[in-house]
PDB file of C-alpha atoms in Angstrom:
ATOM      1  CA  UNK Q   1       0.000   0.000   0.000  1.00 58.00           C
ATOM      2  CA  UNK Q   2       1.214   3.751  -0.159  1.00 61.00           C
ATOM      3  CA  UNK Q   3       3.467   5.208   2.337  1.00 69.00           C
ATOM      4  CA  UNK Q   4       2.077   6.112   5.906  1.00 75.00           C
ATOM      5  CA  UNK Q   5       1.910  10.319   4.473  1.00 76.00           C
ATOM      6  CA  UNK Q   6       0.066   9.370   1.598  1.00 74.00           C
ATOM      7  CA  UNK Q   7      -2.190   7.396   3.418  1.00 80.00           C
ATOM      8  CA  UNK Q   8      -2.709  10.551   6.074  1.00 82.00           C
ATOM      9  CA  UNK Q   9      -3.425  12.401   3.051  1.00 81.00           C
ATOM     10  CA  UNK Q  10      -5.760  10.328   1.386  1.00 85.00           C
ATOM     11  CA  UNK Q  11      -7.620   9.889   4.852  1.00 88.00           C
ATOM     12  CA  UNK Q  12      -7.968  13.626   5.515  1.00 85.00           C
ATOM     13  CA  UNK Q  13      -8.949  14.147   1.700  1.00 84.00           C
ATOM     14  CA  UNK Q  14     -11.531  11.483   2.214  1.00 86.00           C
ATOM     15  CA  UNK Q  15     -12.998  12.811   5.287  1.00 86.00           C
ATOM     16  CA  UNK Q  16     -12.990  16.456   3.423  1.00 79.00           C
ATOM     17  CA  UNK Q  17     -15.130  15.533   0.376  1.00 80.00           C
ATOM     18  CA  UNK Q  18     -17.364  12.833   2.456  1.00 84.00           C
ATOM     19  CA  UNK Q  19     -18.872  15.408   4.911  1.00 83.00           C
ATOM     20  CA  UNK Q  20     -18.589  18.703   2.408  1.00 75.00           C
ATOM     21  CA  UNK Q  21     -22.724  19.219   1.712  1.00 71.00           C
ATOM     22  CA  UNK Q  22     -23.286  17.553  -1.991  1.00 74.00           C
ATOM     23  CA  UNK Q  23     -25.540  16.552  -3.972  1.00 77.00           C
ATOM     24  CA  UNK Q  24     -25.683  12.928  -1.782  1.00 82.00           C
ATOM     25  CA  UNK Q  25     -26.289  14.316   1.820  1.00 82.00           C
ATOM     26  CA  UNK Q  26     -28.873  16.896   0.169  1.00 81.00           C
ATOM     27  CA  UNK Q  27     -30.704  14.031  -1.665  1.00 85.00           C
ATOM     28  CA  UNK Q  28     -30.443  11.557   1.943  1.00 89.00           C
ATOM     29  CA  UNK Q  29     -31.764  15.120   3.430  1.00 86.00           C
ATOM     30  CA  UNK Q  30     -34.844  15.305   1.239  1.00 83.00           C
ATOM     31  CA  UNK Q  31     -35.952  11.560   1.278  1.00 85.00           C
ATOM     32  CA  UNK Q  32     -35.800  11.596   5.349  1.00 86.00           C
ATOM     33  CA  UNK Q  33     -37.448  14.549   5.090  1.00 81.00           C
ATOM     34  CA  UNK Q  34     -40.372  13.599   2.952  1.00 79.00           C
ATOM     35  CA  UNK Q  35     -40.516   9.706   4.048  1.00 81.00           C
ATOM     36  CA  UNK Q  36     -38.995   9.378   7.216  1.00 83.00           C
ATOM     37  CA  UNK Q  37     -36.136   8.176   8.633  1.00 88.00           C
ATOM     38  CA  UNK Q  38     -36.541   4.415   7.697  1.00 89.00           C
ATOM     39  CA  UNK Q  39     -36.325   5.519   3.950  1.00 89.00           C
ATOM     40  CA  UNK Q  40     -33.325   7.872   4.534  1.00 91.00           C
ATOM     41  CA  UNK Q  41     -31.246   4.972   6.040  1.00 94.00           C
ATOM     42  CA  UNK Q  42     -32.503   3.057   3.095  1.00 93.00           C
ATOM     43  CA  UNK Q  43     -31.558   5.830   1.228  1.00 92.00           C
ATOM     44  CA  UNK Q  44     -28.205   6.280   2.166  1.00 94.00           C
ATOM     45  CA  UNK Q  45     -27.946   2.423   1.642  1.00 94.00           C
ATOM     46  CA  UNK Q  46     -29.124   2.458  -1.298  1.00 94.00           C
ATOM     47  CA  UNK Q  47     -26.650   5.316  -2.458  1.00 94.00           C
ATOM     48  CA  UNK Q  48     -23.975   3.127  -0.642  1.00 94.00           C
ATOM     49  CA  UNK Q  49     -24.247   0.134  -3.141  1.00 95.00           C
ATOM     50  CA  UNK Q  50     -24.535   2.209  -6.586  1.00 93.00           C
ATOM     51  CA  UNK Q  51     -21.287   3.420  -5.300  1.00 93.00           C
ATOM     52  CA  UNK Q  52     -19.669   0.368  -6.057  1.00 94.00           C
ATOM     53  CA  UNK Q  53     -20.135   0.734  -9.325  1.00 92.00           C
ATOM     54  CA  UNK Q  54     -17.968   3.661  -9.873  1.00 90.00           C
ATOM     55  CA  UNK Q  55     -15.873   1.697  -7.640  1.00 91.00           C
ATOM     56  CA  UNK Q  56     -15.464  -0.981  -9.674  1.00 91.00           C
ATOM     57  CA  UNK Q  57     -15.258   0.956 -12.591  1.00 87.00           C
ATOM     58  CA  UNK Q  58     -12.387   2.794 -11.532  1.00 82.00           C
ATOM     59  CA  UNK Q  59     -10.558  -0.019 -10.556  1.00 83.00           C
ATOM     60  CA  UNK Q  60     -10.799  -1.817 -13.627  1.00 83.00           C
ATOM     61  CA  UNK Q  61     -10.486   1.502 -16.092  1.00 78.00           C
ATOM     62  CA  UNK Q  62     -13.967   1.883 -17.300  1.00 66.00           C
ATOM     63  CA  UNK Q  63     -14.863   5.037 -16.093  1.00 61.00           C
ATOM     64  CA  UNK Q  64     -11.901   6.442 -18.571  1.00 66.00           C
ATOM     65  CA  UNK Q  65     -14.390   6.147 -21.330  1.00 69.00           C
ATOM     66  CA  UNK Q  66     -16.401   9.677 -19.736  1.00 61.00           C
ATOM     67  CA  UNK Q  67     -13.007  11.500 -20.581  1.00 62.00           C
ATOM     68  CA  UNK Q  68     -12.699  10.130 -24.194  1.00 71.00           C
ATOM     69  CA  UNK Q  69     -16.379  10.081 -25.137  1.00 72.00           C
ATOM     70  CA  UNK Q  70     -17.550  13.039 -23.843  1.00 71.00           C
ATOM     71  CA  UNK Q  71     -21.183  12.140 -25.765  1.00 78.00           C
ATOM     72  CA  UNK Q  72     -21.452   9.266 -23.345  1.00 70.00           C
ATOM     73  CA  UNK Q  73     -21.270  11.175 -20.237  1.00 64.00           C
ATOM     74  CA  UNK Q  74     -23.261  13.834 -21.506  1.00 73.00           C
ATOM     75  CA  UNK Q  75     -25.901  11.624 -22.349  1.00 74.00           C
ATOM     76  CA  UNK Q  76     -25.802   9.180 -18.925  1.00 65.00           C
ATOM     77  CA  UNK Q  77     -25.863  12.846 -16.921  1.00 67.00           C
ATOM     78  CA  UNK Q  78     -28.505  14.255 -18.530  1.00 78.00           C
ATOM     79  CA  UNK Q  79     -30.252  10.170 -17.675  1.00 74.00           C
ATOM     80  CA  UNK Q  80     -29.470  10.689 -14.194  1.00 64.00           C
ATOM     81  CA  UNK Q  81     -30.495  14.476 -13.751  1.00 71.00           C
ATOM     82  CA  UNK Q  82     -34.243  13.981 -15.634  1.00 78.00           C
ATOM     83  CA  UNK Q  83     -34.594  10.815 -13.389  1.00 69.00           C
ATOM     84  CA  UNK Q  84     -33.858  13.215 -10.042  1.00 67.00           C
ATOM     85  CA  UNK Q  85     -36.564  15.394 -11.560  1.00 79.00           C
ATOM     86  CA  UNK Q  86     -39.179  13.043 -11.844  1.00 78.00           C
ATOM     87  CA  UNK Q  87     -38.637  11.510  -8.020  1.00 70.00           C
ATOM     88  CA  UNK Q  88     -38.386  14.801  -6.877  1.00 73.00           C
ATOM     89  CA  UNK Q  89     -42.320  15.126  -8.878  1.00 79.00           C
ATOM     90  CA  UNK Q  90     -43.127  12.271  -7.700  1.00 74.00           C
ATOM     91  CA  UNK Q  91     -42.451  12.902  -4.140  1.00 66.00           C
ATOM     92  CA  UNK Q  92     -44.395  16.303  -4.645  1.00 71.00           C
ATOM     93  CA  UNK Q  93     -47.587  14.771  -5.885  1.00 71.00           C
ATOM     94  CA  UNK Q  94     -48.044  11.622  -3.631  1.00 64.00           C
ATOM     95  CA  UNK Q  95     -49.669  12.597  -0.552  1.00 58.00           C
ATOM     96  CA  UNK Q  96     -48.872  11.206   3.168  1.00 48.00           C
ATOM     97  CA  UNK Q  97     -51.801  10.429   5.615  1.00 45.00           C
ATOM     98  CA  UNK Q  98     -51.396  12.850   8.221  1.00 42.00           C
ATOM     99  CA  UNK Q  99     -52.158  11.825  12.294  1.00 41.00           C
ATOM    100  CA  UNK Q 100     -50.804  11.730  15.295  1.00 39.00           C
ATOM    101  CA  UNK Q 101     -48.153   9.538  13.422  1.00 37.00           C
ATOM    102  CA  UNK Q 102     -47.456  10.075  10.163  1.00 40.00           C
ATOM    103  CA  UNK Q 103     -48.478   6.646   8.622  1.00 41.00           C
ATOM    104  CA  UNK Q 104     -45.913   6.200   5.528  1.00 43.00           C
ATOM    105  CA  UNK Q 105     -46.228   4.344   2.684  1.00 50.00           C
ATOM    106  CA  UNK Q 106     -45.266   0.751   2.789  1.00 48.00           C
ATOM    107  CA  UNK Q 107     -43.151   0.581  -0.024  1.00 55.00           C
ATOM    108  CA  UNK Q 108     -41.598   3.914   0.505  1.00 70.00           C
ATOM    109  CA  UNK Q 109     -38.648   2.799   2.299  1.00 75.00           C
ATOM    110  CA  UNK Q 110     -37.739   0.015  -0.597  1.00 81.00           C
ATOM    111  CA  UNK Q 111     -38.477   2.564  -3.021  1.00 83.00           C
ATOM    112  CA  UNK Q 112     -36.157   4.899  -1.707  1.00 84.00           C
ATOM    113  CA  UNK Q 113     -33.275   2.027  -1.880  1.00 91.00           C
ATOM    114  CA  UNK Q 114     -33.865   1.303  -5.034  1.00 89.00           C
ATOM    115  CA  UNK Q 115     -34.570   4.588  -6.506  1.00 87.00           C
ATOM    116  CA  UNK Q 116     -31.157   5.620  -4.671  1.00 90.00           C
ATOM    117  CA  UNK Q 117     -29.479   2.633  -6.194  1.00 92.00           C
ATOM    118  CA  UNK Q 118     -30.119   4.076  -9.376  1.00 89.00           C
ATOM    119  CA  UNK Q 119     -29.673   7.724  -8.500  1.00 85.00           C
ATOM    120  CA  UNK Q 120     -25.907   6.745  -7.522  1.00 89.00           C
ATOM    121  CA  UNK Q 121     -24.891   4.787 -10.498  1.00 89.00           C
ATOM    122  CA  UNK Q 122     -26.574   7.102 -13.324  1.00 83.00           C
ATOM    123  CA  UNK Q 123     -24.467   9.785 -11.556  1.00 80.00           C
ATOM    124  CA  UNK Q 124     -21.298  10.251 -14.013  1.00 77.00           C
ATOM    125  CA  UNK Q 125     -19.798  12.839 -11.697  1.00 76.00           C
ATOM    126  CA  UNK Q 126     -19.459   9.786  -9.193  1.00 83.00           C
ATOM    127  CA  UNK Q 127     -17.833   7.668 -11.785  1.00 80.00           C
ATOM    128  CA  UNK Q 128     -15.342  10.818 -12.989  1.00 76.00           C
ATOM    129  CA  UNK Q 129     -14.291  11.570  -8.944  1.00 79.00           C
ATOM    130  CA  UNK Q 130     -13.326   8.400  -8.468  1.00 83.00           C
ATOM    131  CA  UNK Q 131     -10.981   8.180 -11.148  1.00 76.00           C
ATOM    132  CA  UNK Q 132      -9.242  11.491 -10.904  1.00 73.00           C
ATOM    133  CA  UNK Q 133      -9.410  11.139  -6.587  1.00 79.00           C
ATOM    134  CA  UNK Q 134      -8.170   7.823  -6.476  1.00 78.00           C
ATOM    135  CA  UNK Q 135      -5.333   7.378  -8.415  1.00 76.00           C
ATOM    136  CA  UNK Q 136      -3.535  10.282  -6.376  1.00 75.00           C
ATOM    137  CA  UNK Q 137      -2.927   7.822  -3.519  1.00 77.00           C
ATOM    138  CA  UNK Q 138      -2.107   4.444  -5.848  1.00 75.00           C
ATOM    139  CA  UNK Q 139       1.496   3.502  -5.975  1.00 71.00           C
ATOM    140  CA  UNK Q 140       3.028   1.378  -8.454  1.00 66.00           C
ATOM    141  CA  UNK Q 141       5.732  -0.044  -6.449  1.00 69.00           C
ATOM    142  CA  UNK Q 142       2.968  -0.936  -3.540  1.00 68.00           C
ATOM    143  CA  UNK Q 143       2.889  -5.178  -2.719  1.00 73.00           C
ATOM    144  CA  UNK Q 144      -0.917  -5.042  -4.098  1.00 75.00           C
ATOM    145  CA  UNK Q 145      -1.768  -4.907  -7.444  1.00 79.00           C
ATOM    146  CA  UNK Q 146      -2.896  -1.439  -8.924  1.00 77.00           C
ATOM    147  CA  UNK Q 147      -6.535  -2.886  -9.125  1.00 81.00           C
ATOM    148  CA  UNK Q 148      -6.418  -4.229  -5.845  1.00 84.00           C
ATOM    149  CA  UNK Q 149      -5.641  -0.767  -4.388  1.00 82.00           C
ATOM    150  CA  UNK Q 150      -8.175   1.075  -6.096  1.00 84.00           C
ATOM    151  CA  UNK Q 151     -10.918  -1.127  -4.683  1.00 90.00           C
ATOM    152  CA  UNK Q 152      -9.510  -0.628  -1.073  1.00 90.00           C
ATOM    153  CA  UNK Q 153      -9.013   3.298  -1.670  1.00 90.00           C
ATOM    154  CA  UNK Q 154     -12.289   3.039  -3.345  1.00 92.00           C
ATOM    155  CA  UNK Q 155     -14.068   1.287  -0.312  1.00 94.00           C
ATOM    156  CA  UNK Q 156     -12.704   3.282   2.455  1.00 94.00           C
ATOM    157  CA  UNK Q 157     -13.830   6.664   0.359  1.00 93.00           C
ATOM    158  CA  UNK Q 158     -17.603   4.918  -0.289  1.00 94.00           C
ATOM    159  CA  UNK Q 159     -18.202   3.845   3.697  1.00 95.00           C
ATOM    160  CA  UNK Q 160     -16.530   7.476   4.353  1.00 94.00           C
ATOM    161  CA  UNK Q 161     -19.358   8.668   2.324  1.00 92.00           C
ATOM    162  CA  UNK Q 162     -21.601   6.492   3.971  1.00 94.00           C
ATOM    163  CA  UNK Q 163     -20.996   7.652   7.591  1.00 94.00           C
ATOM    164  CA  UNK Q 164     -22.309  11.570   5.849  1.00 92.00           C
ATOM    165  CA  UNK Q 165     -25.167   9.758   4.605  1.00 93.00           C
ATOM    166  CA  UNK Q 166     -26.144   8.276   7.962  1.00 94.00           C
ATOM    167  CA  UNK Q 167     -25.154  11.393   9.884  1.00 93.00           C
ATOM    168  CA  UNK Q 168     -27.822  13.160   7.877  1.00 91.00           C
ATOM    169  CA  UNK Q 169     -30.609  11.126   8.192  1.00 93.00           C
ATOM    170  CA  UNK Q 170     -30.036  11.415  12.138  1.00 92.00           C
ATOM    171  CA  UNK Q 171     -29.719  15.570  11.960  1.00 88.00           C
ATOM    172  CA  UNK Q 172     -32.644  15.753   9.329  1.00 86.00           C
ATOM    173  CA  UNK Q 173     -35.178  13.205  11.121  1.00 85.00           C
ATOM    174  CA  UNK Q 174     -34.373  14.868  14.308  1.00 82.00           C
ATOM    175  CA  UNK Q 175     -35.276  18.351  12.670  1.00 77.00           C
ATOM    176  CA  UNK Q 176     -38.799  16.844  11.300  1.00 74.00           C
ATOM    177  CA  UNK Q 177     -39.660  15.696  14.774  1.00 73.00           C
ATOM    178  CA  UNK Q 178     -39.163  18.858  16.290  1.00 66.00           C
ATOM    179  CA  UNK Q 179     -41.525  20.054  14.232  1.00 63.00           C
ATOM    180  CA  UNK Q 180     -45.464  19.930  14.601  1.00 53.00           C
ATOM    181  CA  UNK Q 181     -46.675  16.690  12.357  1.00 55.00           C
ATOM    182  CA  UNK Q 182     -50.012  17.953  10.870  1.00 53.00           C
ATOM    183  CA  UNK Q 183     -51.472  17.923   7.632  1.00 54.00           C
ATOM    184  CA  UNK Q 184     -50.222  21.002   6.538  1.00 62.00           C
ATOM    185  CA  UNK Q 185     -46.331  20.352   7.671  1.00 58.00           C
ATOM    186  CA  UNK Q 186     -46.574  16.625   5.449  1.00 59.00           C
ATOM    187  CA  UNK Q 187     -47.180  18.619   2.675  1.00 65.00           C
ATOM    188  CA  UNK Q 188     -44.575  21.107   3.170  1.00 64.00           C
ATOM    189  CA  UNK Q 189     -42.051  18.511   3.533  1.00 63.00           C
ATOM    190  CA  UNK Q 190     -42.898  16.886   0.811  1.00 66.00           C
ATOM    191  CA  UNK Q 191     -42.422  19.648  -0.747  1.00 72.00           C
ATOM    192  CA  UNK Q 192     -39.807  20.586   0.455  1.00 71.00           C
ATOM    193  CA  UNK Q 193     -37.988  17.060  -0.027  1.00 65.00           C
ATOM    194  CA  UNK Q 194     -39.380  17.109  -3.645  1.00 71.00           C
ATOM    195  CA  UNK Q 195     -38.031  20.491  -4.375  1.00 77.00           C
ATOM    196  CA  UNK Q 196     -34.139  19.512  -3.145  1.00 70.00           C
ATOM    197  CA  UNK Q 197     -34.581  16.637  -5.735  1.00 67.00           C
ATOM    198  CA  UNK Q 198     -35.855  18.346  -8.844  1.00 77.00           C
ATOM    199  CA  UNK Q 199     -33.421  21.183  -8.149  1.00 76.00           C
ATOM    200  CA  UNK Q 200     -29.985  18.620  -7.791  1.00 62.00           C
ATOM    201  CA  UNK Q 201     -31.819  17.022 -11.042  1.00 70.00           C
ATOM    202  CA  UNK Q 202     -31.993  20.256 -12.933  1.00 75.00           C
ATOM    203  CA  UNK Q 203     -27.833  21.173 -11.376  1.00 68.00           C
ATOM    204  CA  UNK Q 204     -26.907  17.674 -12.543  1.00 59.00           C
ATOM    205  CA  UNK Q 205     -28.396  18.064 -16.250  1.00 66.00           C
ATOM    206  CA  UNK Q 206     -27.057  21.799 -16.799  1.00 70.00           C
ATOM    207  CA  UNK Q 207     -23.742  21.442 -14.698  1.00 64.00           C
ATOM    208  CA  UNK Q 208     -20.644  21.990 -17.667  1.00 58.00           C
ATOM    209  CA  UNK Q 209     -18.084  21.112 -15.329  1.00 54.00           C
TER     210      UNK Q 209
END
């Protein structure tokens, strides 16, 4: 593996970019927000596995395609930022029974994991960190193969991640009990929720960079 200082580095890097706000602990925020805290756990899972795939990717040299066919990731980021857009509709039009409790959905919760799932992996800004982040801290002359480090480096960075994820569902579902749970304040934070999503869809589709 890389030397002790690179390692430091690559830690402190990791723990920079995992708990900067982005586009993943907005997106945990809004699905806590809107369906509870079950759903932003499975939320944050779900977000958790799509990761590997950039993982993976990385490791094995696929995400280099984005920087040679710039078509490709044009196209699989505008995919990814109309598909925020329509959960973030979705989550605006379907209504929550309101009561002492709110009474969620059933499926809401296995929705959120899988729409995250797919959230995470249509997300070519994902696949293009990994590859420029990772190979910073990869050394050639390390015992493990290069492959072998990148899907270490790669895990650490994704449960990293992860640990945002989870931190946010805890701060946001702590904020929406606070709060008074009546009919009105379901559909505010549905809106609300809805709103983060279409807007991170519309950032995704019309970001240059």
């Amino acid at each position: 593996m890389p030397s002790v200082e690179t390692l430091l580095a690559f830690f402190a890097a990791t723990a920079l970019f995992a708990y900067m706000p982005g586009p993943a602990v907005l997106y945990t925020a809004a699905q806590t927000i809107s369906r509870g805290r079950k759903a932003g756990f499975m939320a944050a899972a779900g977000i958790h596995l799509g990761c590997y795939a950039h993982v993976f990717a990385a490791a094995f040299g696929l995400s280099a395609i984005f920087t040679v066919v710039p078509t490709l990731y044009f196209a699989l980021k505008l995919a990814g930022g109309a598909y925020l857009v329509f959960l973030g509709v979705q989550m605006i039009r379907t209504r929550i029974d309101a009561g002492p409790v709110p009474s969620l959905p059933k499926k809401s919760a296995r929705r959120a994991f899988v729409d995250s799932i797919l959230v995470e992996v249509l997300n070519p800004k994902a696949a293009i960190f990994f590859i420029a982040f990772l190979p910073q801290f990869v050394s050639p002359e390390a015992g493990f193969p290069i492959w072998v480090q990148f899907l270490i480096l790669g895990t650490i960075v994704n449960f990293a991640f992860a640990s945002a994820d989870i931190a946010t569902v805890f701060f946001a579902s702590e904020v929406k009990k606070r709060l008074v749970k009546t009919s009105r304040f379901q559909d505010f934070t549905r809106w609300i929720g809805g709103t983060l999503l279409v807007g991170l869809g519309l950032k995704l589709a019309t970001d240059r960079t």
